[in-house]
Coordinates of C-alpha atoms in Angstrom, one line a residue:
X136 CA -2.9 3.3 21.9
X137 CA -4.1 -0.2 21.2
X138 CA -8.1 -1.0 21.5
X139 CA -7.9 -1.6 25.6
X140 CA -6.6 1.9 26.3
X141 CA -8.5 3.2 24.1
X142 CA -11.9 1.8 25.9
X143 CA -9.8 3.0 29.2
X144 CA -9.1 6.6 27.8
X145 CA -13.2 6.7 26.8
X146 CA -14.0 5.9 30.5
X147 CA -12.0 8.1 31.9
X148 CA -13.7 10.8 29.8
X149 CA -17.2 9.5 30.9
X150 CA -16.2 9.8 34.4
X151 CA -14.6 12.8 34.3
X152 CA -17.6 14.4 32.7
X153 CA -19.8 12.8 35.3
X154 CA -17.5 14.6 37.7
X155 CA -17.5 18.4 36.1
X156 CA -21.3 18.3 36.1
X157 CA -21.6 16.8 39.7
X158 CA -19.7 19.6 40.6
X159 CA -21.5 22.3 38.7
X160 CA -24.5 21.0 39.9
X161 CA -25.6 21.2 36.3
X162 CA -24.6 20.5 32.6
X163 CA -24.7 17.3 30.0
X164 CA -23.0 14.3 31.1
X165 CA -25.6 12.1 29.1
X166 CA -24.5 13.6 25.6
X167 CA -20.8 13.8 27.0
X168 CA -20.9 10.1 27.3
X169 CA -22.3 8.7 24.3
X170 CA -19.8 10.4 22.3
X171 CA -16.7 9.2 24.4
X172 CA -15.6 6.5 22.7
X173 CA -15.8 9.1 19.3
X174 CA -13.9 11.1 21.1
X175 CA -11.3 8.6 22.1
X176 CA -10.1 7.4 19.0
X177 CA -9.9 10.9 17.5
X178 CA -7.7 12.0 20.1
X179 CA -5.4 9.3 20.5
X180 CA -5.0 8.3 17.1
X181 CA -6.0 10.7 14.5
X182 CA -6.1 14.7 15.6
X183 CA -2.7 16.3 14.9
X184 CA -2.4 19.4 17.2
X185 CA 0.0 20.9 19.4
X186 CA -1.8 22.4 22.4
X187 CA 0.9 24.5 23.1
X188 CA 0.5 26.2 20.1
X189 CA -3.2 26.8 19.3
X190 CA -2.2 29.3 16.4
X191 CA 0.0 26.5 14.7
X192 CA -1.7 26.8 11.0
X193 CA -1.1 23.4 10.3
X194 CA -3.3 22.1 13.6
X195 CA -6.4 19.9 12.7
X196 CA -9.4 21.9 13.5
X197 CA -11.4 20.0 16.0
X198 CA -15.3 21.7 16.2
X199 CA -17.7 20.6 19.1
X200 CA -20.8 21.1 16.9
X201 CA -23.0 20.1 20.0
X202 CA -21.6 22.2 22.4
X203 CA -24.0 21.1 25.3
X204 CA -21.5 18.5 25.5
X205 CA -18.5 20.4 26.6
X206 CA -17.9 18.5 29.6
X207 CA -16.8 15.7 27.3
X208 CA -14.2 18.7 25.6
X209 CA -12.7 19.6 28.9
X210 CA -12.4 15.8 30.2
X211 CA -10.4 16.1 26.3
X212 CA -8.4 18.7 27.2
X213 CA -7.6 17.5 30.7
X214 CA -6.1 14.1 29.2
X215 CA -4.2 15.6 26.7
X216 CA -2.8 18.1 30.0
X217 CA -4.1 21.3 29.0
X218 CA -6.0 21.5 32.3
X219 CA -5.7 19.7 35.1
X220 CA -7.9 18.2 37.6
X221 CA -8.6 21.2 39.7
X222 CA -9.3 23.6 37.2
X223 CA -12.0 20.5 35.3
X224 CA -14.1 20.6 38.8
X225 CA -14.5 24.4 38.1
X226 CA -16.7 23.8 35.2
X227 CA -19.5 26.1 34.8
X228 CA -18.8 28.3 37.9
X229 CA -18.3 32.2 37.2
X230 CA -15.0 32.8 37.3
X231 CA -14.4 29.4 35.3
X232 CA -12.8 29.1 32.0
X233 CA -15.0 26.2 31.4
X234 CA -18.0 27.2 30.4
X235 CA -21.8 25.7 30.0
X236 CA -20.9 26.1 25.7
X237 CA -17.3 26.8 25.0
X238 CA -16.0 29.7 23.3
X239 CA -12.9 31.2 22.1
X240 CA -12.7 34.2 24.5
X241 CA -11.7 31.7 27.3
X242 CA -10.0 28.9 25.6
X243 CA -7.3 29.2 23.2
X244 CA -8.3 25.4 21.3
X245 CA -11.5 26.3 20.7
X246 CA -12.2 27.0 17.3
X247 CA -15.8 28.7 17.4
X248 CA -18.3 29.0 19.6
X249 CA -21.0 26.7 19.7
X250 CA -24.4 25.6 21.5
X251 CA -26.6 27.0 19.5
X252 CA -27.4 23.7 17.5
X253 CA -27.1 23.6 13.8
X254 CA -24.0 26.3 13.4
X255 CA -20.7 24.2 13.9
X256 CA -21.1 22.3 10.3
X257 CA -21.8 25.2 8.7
X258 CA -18.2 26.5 10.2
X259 CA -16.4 23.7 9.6
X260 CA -17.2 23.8 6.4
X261 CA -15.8 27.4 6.3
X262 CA -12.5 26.5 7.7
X263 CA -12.3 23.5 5.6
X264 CA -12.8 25.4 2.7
X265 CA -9.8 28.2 4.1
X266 CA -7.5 25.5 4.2
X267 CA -8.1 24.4 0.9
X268 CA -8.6 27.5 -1.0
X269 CA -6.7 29.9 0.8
X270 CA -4.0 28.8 3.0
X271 CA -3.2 25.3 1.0
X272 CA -2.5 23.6 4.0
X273 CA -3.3 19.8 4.8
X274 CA -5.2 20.3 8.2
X275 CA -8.3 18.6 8.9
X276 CA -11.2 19.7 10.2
X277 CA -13.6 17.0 12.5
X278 CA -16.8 18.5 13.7
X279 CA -18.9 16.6 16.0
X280 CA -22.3 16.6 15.8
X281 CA -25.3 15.5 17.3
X282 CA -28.4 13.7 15.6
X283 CA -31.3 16.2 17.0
X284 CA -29.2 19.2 15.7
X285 CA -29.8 17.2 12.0
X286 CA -33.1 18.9 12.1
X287 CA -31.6 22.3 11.4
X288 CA -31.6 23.4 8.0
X289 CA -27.9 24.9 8.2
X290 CA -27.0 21.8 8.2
X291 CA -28.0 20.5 5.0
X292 CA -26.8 23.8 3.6
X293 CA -23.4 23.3 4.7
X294 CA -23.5 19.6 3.7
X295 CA -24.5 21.0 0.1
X296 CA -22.0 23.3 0.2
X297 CA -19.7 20.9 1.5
X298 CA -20.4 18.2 -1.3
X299 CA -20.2 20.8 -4.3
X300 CA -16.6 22.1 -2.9
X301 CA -15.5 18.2 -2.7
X302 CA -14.3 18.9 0.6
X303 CA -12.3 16.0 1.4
X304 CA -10.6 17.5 4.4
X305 CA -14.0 17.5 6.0
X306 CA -15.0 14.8 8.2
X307 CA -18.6 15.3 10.2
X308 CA -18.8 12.6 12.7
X309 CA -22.6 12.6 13.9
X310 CA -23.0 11.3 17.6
X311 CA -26.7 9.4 16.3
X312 CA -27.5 8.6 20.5
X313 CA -31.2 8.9 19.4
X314 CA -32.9 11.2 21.9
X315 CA -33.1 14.8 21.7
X316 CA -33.8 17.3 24.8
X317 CA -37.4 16.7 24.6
X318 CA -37.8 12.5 23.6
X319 CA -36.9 10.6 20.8
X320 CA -35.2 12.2 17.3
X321 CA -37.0 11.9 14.1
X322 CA -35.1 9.1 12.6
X323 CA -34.0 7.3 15.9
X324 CA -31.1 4.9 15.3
X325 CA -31.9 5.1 11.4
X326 CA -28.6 6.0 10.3
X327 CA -29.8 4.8 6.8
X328 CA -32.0 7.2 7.1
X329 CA -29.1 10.0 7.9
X330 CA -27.1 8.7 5.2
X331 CA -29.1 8.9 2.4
X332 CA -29.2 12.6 2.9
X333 CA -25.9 12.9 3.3
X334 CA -25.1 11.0 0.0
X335 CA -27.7 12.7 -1.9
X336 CA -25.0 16.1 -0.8
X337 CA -22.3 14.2 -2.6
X338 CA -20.6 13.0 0.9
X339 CA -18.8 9.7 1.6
X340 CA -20.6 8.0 4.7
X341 CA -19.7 5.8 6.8
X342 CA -22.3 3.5 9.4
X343 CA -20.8 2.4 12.3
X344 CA -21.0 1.0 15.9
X345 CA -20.2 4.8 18.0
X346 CA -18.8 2.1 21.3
X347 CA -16.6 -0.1 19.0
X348 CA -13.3 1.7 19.1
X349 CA -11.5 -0.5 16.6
X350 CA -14.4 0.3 14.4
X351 CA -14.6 4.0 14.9
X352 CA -10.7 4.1 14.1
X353 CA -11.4 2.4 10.7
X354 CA -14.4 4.3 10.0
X355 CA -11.8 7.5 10.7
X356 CA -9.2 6.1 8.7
X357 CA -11.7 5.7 5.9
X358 CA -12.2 9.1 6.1
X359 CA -8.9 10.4 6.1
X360 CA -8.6 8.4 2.9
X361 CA -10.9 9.2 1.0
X362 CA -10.8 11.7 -2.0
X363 CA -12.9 14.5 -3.7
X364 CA -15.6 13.6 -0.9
X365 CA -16.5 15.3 2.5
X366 CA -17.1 12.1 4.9
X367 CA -19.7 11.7 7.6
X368 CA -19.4 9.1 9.8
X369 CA -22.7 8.1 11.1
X370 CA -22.2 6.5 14.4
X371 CA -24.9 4.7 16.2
X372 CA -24.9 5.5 20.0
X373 CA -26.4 5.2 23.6
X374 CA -27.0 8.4 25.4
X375 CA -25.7 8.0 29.2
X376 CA -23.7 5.0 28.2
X377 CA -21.7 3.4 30.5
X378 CA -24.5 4.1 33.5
X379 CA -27.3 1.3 33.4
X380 CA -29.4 3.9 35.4
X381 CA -29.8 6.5 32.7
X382 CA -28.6 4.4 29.4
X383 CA -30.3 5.2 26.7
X384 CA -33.4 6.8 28.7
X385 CA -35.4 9.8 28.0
X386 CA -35.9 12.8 30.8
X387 CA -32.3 13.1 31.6
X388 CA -31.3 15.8 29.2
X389 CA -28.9 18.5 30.6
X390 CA -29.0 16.9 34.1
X391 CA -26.6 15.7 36.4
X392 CA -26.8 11.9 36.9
X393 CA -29.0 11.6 40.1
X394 CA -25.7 9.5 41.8
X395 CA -22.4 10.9 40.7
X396 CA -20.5 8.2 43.2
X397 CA -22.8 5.2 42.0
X398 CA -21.9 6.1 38.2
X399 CA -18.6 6.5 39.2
X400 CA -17.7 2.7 40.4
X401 CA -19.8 2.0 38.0
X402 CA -17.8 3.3 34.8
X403 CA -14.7 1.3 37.0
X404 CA -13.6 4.2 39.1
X405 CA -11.1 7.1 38.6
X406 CA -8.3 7.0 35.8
X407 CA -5.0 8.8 35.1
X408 CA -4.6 8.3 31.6
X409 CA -2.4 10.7 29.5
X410 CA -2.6 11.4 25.7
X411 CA 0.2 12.2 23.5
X412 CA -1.7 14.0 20.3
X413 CA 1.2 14.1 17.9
X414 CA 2.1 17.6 16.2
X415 CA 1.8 18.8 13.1
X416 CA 4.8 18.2 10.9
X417 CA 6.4 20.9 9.5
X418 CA 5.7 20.6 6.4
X419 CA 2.3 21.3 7.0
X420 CA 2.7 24.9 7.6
X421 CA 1.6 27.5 6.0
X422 CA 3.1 28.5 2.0
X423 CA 4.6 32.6 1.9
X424 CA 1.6 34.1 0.5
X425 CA 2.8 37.1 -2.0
X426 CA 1.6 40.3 -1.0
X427 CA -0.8 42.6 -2.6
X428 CA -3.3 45.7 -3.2
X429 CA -7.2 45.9 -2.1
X430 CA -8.8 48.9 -2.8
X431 CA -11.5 48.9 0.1
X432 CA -14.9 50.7 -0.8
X433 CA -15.2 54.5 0.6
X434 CA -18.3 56.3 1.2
X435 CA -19.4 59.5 1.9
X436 CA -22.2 60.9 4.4
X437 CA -25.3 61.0 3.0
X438 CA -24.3 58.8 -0.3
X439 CA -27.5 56.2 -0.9
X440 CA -25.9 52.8 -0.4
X441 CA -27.9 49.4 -0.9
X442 CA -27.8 47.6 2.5

C-alpha cells in the first residue's frame, strides 16, 4: 500500500470503530482512533500472519496491550476479512464474539487477554523470549501500548527483562495520546521523557509523529532492523483524532462519540478497503525439536511441602 491508502485504511478503521461502539452503545472509540494510523502501517506493511491459520508457529504475535481499545482490533480484523460487517456491529453484545477486552476463548488471533492495563508487555516479552529461546523461530512480537498504562510497574519489569534478554524480536509501540481515563498522563506528550526510561532498560527507541504513516513505517522498519535491542517506538498521538469534536479532549474516555453520523462524514464517510497481510514463509516454521525425559515431582499426602 503506498502512503494514500494507507491514510485511507486508518480512516476506515476510525470509522469502523466509531461504528462498533455506536452500536454497543458503549466502548473506546477515542483510544481506538489515536492508534489507527499505528495500526495501519503494521498491518499493511509489516505483520506476517495467516488468519486462517492462527496456530501457524511462524505468525508474528500481534498483543493489544491496551485492550480498551479493541474496537480498533476488530475494525483490524474486519479489513483483513476475518469478520465481516455484520458480525463488527455485534460488538460488545452477549452473544458477541467481540468483546469489551478481547480474549482467546472467543477469538482464535488473539494472543492473550488483555484490559487489565500493565500486563500485555510483560507477555510479549514471554513470547518473544519462546521464540527465541525455545522454538528458534523468526516471528515477531508487536505489542501495543498505551502511555497511562506506562505507570504500571510490570512494565518496567518487563522492559528490564526485555533489555537484559536483548530481545530484538520485540517491538513495543506505545500509543503516547496523552490523556488517561481520568485527565492528563504524567509525562503528556514527553516522549523524551518515555524514552529515557526505556533506554536506561537497554531498548532501542524510536520518537515519532503516531499520524504520519510514512514515518511510522520507517520507525517500524527501524525496528525490524535493529539488532541485540528490544525497540519501542514512542509515538506521539491525538486521542479522538480524526473528530474535531472530541480531538484531543479530556471527559470522553470509554464513551461513545456524542454523534456517530456527524463523526462519520466527518472522517470522509464509509470505506471498503481490503488488506492482504502476507504469510509467513515457510521457512519460518518451526525446527523438529528432539524428544526427551522429565521426571515430574510426586508427592505424597501429608508430606510438608514449601508453597
Amino acid at each position: 500500500m503506498n502512503s494514500r491508502q494507507l491514510t485511507e485504511l486508518a480512516q476506515q478503521l476510525r470509522v469502523d470503530s466509531v461504528r462498533a461502539s455506536a452500536a454497543a452503545g458503549s466502548g473506546h472509540p477515542t483510544s481506538s482512533m489515536s492508534a489507527a494510523d499505528l495500526m495501519a502501517v503494521l498491518l499493511a506493511r509489516h505483520m506476517r500472519y495467516d488468519f486462517d491459520r492462527p496456530a501457524h508457529p511462524g505468525n508474528d504475535r500481534f498483543v493489544l496491550s491496551k485492550g480498551h481499545a479493541s474496537p480498533l482490533l476488530y475494525a483490524a480484523y474486519k479489513a483483513v476479512g476475518a469478520i465481516n460487517d455484520t458480525e463488527l456491529l455485534t460488538f460488545r453484545r452477549l452473544d458477541s464474539r467481540l468483546e469489551g477486552h478481547p480474549t482467546p476463548r472467543r477469538l482464535p488471533w488473539v494472543e492473550t487477554a488483555t484490559g487489565s492495563l500493565g500486563q500485555g508487555l510483560p507477555v510479549g516479552v514471554g513470547i518473544a523470549l519462546a521464540g527465541k529461546r525455545l522454538d528458534h523461530t523468526e516471528y515477531r512480537v508487536w505489542v501495543l501500548c498505551g502511555d497511562s498504562e506506562l505507570a504500571e510497574g510490570s512494565v518496567w519489569e518487563a522492559a528490564e527483562h526485555a533489555g537484559y534478554e536483548h530481545l530484538d524480536n520485540l517491538t513495543a509501540i506505545v500509543d503516547v495520546n496523552r490523556l488517561g481515563q481520568r485527565g492528563p498522563t504524567r509525562h503528556g506528550h514527553d516522549l523524551g521523557a518515555y524514552a529515557r526510561r526505556f533506554q536506561a532498560f537497554g531498548w532501542h527507541t524510536v520518537e515519532v509523529d503516531g499520524h504520519d504513516v510514512d514515518a511510522v513505517d520507517r520507525a517500524y522498519d527501524e525496528a525490524q532492523s535493529t539488532s541485540g535491542q528490544p525497540t519501542a517506538i514512542l509515538a506521539r498521538t491525538l486521542k479522538g483524532k480524526g473528530v474535531a469534536s472530541v480531538e484531543d479532549r479530556e471527559g470522553l474516555h470509554g464513551k461513545p462519540l456524542p454523534d456517530a453520523e456527524e463523526a462519520i462524514a466527518e472522517l470522509g464517510g464509509l470505506r471498503d478497503v481490503r488488506v492482504e497481510v502476507p504469510h509467513p514463509p515457510a521457512a519460518r516454521r518451526l525446527h523438529p525439536v528432539g524428544s526427551g525425559h522429565a521426571e515430574l515431582p510426586r508427592y505424597d499426602i501429608g508430606d510438608d511441602v514449601a508453597t
